[in-house]
XYZ file of C-alpha atoms in Angstrom:
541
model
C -5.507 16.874 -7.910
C -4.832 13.300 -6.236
C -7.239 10.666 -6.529
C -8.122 10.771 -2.901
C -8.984 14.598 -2.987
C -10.936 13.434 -6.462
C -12.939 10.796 -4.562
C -13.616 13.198 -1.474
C -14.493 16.017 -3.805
C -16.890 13.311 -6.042
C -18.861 11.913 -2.522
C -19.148 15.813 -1.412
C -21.046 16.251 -4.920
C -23.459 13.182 -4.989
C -24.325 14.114 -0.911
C -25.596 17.736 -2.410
C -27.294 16.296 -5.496
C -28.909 13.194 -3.329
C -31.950 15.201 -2.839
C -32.336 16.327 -6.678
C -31.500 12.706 -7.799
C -34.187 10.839 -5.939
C -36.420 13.367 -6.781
C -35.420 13.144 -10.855
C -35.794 9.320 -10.668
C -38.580 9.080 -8.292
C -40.349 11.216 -11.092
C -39.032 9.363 -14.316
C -39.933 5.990 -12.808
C -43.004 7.124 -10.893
C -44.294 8.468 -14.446
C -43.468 4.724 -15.841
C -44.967 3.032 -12.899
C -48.399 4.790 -13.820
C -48.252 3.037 -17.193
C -47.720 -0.532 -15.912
C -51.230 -0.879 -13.565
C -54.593 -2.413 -13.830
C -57.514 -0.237 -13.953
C -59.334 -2.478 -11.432
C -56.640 -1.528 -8.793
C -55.570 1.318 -7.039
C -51.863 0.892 -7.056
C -49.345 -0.057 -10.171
C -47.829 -3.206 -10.562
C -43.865 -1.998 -9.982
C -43.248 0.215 -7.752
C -40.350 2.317 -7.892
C -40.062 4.098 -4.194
C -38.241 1.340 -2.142
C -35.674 0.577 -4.204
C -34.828 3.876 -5.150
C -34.788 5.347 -1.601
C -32.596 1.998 -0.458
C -29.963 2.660 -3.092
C -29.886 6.712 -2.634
C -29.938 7.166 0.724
C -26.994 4.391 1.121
C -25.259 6.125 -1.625
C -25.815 9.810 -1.188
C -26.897 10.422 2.437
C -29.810 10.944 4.587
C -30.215 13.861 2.634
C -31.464 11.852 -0.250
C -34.574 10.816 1.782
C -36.046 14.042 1.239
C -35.981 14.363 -2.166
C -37.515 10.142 -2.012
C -40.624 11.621 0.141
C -41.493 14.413 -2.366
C -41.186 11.726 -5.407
C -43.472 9.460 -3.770
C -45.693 11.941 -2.156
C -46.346 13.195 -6.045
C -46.548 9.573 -7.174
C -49.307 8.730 -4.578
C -51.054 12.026 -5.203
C -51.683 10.814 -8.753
C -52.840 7.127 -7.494
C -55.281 9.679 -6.297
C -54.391 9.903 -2.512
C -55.796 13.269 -1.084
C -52.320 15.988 -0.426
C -51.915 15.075 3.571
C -52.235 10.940 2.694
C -49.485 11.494 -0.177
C -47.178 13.440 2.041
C -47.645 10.449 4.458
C -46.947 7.976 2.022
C -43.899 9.650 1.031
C -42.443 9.674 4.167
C -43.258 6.468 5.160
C -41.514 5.301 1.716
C -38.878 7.459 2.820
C -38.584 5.894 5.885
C -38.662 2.159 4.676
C -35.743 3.351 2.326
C -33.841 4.957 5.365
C -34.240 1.649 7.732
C -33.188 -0.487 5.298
C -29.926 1.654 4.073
C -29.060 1.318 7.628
C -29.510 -2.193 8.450
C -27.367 -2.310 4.885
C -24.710 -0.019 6.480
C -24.578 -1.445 9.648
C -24.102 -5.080 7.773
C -20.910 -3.615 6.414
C -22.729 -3.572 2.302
C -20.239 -3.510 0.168
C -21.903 -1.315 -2.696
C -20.251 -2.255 -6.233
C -21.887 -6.028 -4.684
C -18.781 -7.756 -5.390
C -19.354 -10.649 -2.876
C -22.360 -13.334 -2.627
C -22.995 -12.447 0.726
C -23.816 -8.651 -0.334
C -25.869 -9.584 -2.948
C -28.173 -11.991 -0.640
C -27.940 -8.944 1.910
C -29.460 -6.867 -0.987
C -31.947 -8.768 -1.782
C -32.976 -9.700 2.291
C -33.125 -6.344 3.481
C -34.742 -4.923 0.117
C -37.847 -7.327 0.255
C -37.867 -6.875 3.756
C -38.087 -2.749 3.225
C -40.453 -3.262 1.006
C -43.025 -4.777 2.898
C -43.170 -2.101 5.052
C -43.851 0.396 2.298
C -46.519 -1.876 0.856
C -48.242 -2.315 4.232
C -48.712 1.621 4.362
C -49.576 2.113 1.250
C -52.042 -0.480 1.117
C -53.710 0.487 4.030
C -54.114 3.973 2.838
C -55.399 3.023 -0.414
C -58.163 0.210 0.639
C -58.381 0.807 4.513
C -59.406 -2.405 6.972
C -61.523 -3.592 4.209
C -62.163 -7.027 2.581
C -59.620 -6.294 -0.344
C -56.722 -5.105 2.059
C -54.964 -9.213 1.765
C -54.771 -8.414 -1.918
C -53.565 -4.972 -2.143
C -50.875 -5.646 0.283
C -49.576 -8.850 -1.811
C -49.918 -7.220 -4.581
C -47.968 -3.840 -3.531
C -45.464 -5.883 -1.786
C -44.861 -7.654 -4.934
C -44.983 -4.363 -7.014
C -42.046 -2.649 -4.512
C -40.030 -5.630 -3.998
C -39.827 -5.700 -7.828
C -38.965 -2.208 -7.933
C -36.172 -3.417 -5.535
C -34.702 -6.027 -7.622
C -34.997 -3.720 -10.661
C -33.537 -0.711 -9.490
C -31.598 -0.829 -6.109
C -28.647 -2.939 -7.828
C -28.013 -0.655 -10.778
C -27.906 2.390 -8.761
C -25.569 0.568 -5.682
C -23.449 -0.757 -8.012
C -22.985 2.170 -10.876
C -19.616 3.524 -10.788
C -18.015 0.720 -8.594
C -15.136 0.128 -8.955
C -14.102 2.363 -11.771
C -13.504 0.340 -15.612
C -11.044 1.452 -18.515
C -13.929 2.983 -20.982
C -13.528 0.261 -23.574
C -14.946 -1.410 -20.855
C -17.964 0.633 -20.653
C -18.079 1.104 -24.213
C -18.789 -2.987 -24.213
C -20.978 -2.985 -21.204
C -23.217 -0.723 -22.833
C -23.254 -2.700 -26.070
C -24.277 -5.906 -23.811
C -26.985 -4.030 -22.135
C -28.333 -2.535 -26.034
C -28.006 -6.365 -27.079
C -30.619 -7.502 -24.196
C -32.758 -4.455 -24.658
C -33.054 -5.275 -28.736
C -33.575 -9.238 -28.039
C -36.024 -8.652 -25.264
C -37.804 -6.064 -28.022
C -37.738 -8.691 -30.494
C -39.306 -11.160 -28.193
C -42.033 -9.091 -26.751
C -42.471 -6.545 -29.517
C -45.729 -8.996 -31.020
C -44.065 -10.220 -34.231
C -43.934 -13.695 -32.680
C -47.114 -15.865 -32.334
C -47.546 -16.658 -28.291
C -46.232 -20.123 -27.520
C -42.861 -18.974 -29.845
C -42.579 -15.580 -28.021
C -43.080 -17.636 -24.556
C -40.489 -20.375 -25.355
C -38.181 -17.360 -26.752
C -38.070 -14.837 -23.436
C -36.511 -17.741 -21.757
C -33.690 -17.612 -24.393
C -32.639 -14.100 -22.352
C -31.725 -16.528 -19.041
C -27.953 -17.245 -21.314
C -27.946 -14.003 -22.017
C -27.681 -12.129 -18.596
C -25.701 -15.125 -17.650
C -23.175 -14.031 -20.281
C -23.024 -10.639 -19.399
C -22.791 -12.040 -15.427
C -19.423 -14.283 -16.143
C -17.753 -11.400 -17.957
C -18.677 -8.161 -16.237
C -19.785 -7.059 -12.530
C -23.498 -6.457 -11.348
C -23.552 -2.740 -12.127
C -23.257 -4.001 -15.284
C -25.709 -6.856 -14.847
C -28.291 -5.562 -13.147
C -28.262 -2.720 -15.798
C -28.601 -5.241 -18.368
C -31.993 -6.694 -16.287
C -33.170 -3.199 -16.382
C -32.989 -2.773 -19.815
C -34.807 -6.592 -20.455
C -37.517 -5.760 -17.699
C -38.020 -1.804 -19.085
C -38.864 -3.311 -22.523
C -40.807 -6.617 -20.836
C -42.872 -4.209 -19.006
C -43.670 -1.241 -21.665
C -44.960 -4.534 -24.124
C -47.039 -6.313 -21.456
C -48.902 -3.264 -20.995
C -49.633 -2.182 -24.616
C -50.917 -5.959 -24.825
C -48.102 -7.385 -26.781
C -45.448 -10.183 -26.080
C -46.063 -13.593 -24.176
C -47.007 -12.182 -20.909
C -50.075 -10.815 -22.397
C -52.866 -13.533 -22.572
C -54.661 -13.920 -19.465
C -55.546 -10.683 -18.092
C -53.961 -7.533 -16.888
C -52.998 -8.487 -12.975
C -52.171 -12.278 -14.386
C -49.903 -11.180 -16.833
C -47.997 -8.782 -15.403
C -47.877 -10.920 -12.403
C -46.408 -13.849 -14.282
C -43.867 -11.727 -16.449
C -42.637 -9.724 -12.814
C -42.248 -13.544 -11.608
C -39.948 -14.423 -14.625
C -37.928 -10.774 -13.988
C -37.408 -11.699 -10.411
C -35.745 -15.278 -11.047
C -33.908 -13.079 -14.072
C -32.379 -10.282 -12.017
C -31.614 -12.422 -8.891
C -30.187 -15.237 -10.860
C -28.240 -12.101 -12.836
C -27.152 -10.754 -9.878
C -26.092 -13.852 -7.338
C -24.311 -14.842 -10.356
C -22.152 -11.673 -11.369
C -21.414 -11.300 -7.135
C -20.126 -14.999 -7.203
C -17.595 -14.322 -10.214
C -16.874 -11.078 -8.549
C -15.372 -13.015 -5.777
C -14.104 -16.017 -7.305
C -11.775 -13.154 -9.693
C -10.879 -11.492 -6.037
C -10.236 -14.817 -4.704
C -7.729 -15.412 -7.188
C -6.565 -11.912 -7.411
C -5.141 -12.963 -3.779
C -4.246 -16.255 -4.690
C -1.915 -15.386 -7.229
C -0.671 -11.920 -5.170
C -0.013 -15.132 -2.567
C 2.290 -17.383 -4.843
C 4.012 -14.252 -6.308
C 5.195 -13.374 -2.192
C 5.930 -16.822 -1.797
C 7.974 -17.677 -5.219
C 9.923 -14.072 -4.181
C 10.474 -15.871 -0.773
C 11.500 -18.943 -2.249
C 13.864 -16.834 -5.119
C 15.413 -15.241 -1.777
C 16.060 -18.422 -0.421
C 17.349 -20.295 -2.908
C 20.204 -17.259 -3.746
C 20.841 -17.510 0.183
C 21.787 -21.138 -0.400
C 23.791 -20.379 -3.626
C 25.513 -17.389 -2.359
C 28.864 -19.274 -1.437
C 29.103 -19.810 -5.005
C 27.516 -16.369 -6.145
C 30.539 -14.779 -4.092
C 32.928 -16.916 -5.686
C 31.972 -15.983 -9.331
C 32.071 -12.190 -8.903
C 34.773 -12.145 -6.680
C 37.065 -14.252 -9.188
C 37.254 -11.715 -11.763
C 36.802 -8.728 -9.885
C 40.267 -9.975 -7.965
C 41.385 -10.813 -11.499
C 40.802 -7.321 -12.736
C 42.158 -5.965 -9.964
C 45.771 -7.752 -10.511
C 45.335 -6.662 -14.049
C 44.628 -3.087 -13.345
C 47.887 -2.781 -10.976
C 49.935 -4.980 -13.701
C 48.888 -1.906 -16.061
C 50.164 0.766 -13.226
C 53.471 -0.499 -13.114
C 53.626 -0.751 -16.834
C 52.744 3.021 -16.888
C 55.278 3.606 -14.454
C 58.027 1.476 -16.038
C 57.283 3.363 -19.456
C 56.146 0.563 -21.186
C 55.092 0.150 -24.760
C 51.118 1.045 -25.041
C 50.425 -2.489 -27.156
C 51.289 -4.141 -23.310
C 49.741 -1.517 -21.396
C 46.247 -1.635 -23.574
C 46.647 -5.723 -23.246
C 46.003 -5.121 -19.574
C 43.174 -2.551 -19.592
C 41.456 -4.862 -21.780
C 42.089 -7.838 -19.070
C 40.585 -5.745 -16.625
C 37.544 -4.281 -18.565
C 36.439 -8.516 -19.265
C 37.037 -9.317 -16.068
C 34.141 -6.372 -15.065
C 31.946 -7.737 -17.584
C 32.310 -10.648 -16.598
C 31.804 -10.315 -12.764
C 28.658 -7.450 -14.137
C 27.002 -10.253 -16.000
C 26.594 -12.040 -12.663
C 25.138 -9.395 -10.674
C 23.030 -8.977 -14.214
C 21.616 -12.369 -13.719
C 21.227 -12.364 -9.973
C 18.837 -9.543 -10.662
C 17.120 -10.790 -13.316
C 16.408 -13.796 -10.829
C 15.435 -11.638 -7.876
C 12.866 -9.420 -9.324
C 9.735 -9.386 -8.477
C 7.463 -8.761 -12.076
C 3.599 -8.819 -11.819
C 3.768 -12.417 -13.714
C 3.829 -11.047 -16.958
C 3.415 -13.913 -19.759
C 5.883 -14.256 -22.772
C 6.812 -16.183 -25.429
C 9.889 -17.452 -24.092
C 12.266 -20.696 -25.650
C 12.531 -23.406 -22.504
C 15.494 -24.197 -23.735
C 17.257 -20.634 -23.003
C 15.546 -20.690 -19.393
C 17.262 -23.660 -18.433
C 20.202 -22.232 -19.927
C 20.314 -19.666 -17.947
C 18.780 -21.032 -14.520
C 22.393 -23.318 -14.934
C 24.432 -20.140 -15.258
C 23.331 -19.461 -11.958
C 23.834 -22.672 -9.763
C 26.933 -23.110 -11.635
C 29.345 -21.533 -9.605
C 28.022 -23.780 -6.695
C 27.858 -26.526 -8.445
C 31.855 -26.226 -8.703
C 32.098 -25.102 -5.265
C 30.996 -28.781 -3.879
C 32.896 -30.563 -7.084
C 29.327 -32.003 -8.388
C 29.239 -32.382 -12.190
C 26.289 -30.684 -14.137
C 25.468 -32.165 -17.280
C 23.332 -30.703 -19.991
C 21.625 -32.125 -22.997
C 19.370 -29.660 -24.404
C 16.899 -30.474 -27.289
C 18.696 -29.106 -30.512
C 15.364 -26.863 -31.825
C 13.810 -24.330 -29.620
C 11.056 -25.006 -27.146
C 8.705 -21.788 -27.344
C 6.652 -21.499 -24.380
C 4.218 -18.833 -23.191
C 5.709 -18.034 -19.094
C 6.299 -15.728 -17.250
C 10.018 -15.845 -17.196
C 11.044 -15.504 -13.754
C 8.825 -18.415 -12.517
C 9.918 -20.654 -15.121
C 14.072 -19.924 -14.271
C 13.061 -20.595 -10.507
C 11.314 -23.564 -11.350
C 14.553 -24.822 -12.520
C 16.933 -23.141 -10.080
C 15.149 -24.868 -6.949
C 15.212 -28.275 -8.889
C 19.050 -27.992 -9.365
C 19.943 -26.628 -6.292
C 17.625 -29.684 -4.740
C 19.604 -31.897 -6.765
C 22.484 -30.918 -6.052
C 21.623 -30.563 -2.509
C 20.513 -34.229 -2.611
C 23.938 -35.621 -3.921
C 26.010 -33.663 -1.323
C 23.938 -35.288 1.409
C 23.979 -38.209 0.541
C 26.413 -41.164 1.312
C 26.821 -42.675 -2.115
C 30.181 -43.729 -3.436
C 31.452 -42.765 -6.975
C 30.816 -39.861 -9.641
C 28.595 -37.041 -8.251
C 26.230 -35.503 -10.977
C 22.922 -33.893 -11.860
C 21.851 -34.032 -15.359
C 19.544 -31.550 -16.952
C 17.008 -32.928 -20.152
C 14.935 -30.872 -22.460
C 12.808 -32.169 -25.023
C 9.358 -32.308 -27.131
C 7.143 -34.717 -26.639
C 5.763 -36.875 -29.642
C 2.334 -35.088 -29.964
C 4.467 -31.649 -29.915
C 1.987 -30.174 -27.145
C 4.524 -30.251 -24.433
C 8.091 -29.432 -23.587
C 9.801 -31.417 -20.786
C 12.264 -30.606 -18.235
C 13.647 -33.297 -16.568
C 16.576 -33.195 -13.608
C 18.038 -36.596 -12.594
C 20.807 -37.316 -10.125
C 23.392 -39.642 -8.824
C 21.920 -39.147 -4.642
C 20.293 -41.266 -2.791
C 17.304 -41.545 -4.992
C 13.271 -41.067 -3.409
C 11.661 -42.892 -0.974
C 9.335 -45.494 -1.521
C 6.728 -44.236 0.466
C 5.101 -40.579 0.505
C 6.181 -39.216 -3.138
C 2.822 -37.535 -3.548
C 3.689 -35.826 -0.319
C 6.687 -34.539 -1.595
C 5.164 -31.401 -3.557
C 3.321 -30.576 -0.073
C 4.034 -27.544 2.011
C 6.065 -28.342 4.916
C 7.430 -31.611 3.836
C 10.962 -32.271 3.540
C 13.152 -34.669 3.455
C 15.897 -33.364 4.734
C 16.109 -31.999 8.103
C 17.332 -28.788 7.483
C 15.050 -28.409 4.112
C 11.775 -26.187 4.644
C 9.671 -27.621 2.820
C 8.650 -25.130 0.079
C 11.025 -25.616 -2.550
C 8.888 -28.219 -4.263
C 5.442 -27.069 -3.233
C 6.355 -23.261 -4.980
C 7.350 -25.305 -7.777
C 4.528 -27.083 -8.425
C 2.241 -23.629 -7.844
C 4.015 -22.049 -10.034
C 3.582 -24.287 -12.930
C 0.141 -25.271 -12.148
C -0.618 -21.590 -12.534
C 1.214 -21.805 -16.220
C -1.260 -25.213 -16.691
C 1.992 -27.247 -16.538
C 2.677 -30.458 -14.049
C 5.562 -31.993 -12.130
C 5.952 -36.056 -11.459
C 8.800 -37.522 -9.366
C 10.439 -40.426 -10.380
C 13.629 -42.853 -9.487
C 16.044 -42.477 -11.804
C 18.380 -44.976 -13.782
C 20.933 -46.042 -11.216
C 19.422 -45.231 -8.210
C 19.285 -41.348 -8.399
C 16.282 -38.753 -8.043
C 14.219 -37.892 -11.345
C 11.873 -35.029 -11.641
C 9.998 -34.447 -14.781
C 8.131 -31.014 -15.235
C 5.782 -30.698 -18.323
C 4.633 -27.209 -19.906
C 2.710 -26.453 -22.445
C 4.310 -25.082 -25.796
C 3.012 -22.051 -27.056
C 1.874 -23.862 -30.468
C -0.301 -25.847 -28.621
C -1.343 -23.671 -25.747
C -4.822 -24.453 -24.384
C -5.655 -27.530 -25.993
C -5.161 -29.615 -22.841
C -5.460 -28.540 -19.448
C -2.858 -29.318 -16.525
């Protein structure tokens, strides 16, 4: 079965079991709900109905709404609303839940709440459907009477709650799927805030200690924010506001001083700023990770571009170096015919075959590293030795290299330069600075020796290994070097432009840097720095 038909078949199962659902939860949290209240008023301080219809209806259908009315119809019945003012209730719940699913729908909500902007769009809408649910139920409870004012605050506040609480974790549950370590750690997290929250508000703390301490869970669900998603989250604020909640109401915990409606008032004012904070939080990491999901899916299409670009400009040489001994191989391999036909001894014969099998390796090995250079990799980091990379970034421009008659010096650092890369960026890195380079001194109108020299080495502190590429061209300018490593800038009227800004993208994403530089005599001298893998992460790029 394919993961589409899996999804299709998954969706067809939660649209059936919307109805039971709602009614399950309506029922579990309803039963809750009548535990958190003040005798003095007819309504309890969280209400669940809003928040669950919001989240099931979006998620499971219109269907859903039914089993939503039935929940809160029973959960007003036991308020002690007469049958025929329950059913109303329920519907009218229903209904809030309903409107505001749509206006979520038609806002394009996207449910795992992976950007700000859904988050806020939660939050809007929610409060907003839960006013209308309070309103009703208020005015069936008290009438047009004096205490009406109240009982609406205080139900709006009791549903918009029940909002916060519960609409994220049931959005967001199951999107996107995790690996089930994942889970396995998510659920630890949420245990963690459950047992801390217990500790705080279980009583064995004098008052002013327990206050100060049920701030200490702020951190906390900030923790769990920066390292998972809001279904995890917002399950996490559950767990703290489930064991908040049960404590208040026994009488226990720093939210229990003052009076019942005080109380739990002030402790559903700290929950609020807890779950929203919680939940704007986990959204905006959401979408700074997809933001550079696509930054780096960005550089990877344009380093490819730039790898295809840079063989386009080497591929006089390229053609050259295979072509050599495959030409080679082939003179051998007819040398070795007309030895078979002249009856020659097999020592000569043999000789040849030989001949022609190096001469296959040889041209084999340059397709080899063409390849190498070409593929595309997911950026994969490796310990890698800088030294080899260069190495073989110059068996590549080589043959071009002695195609214009430019010399290409090397003077490698005698121990090995372990780096942590991705191996592919690093070579290009190189490649575009020689074939710059080289580039460079075939433009240019200088007299005498043409060369690029190539320089690795540690520096003193042994935290970095250097590159560096001089040449005998025409040098920099003396104006606009810190507009060389920008897109679109060239300085050469055939160049592109992107040689130098890839390069510096794709060592800023390995925390490395690149400086420009005259060098001695006149030429061109680019430096690039790179962490070594000893010393990885103690300074930043």
């Amino acid at each position: 079965m394919g993961a589409k038909t899996r999804s299709r078949h998954g969706k067809t199962v939660l649209r059936l079991a919307g109805p039971l659902l709602a009614l399950v939860l309506m029922g579990a949290a309803g039963t809750a709900a009548l535990g958190i209240r003040a005798e003095e008023l007819p309504l309890p301080l969280i209400g669940p109905g809003t928040g669950i219809a919001l989240a099931l209806i979006y998620r499971c259908g219109w269907r859903a709404a039914l089993g939503v009315a039935v929940g809160a119809a029973w959960l007003h019945a036991a308020l002690g609303s007469g049958w025929s003012a329950a059913l109303g209730l329920g519907v009218l719940t229903s209904g809030a839940g309903a409107l505001g699913a749509a206006a979520l729908r038609r806002q394009g909500l996207d449910p795992a709440l992976t950007r700000l902007r859904d988050a806020l769009l939660l939050l809007a809408v929610g409060v907003g459907a839960a006013a209308l649910s309070a309103a009703a139920g208020a005015l069936t409870a008290v009438g047009l009477s004096t205490e009406l004012p109240q009982v609406v605050g205080l139900s709006w506040i009791a549903e918009a709650m029940g909002v916060v609480l519960l609409a994220p974790p049931l959005l967001a549950a199951g999107w996107p799927g995790v690996p089930a370590v994942r889970h396995l750690e998510g659920g630890a997290w949420i245990a963690a805030a459950g047992a801390f929250t217990l500790a705080v508000h279980g009583g064995g703390l004098s008052a002013p200690a327990a206050l100060a301490a049920s701030y200490a869970v702020f951190p906390l669900i900030l923790a769990v924010a920066l390292r998972f998603g809001a279904a995890v989250t917002s399950a996490a604020v559950l767990a703290v506001a489930a064991v908040a909640l049960g404590c208040t109401a026994l009488g226990k915990g720093p939210f229990a001083q003052v009076g019942p409606v005080a109380d739990l008032l002030s402790l559903h004012a700290h929950l609020a700023m807890l779950g929203a904070t919680g939940l704007l939080l986990a959204a905006a990491r959401s979408e700074r990770d997809r933001a550079d999901h696509r930054a780096r899916e960005h550089l990877h299409t344009l380093a490819r571009a730039g790898r295809l670009g840079a063989v386009s400009s080497l591929a006089g040489g390229i053609a050259h170096e295979v072509s050599q001994p495959l030409a080679a191989a082939n003179g051998y391999a007819q040398g070795a015919q007309r030895m078979l036909r002249a009856g020659r001894p097999r020592e000569e014969v043999a000789a040849a075959l030989e001949a022609v099998v190096r001469g296959n390796e040889r041209a084999a090995e340059v397709v080899r590293r063409l390849r190498a250079f070409l593929r595309s990799g997911a950026g994969e980091r490796e310990r890698a030795d800088l030294n080899a990379l260069v190495g073989e970034a110059l068996e590549l421009v080589i043959p071009e290299y002695r195609r214009h008659r430019v010399g290409l010096l090397s003077d490698r650092h005698p121990e090995p330069l372990a780096v942590w890369v991705d191996p592919v960026a690093i070579r290009q890195v190189v490649v575009n600075l020689l074939q710059n380079a080289l580039e460079a001194v075939v433009s240019g109108e200088r007299e005498g020796l043409a060369w690029v020299q190539v320089t690795t080495r540690r520096d003193p502190g042994d935290q970095w290994g250097e590159v560096a590429v001089a040449d005998s061209g025409p040098g920099l300018p003396a104006e606009g070097r810190e507009a060389l490593f920008e897109p679109l800038v060239s300085g050469r009227a055939e160049g592109t432009g992107l040689g130098l800004a890839i390069v510096r993208s794709l060592l800023r994403a390995h925390g490395g840097t690149i400086e420009a530089a005259d060098a001695e005599g006149g030429g061109a001298l680019l430096r690039v720095h790179l962490p070594l893998a000893a010393s990885r992460g103690k300074r930043a790029a």
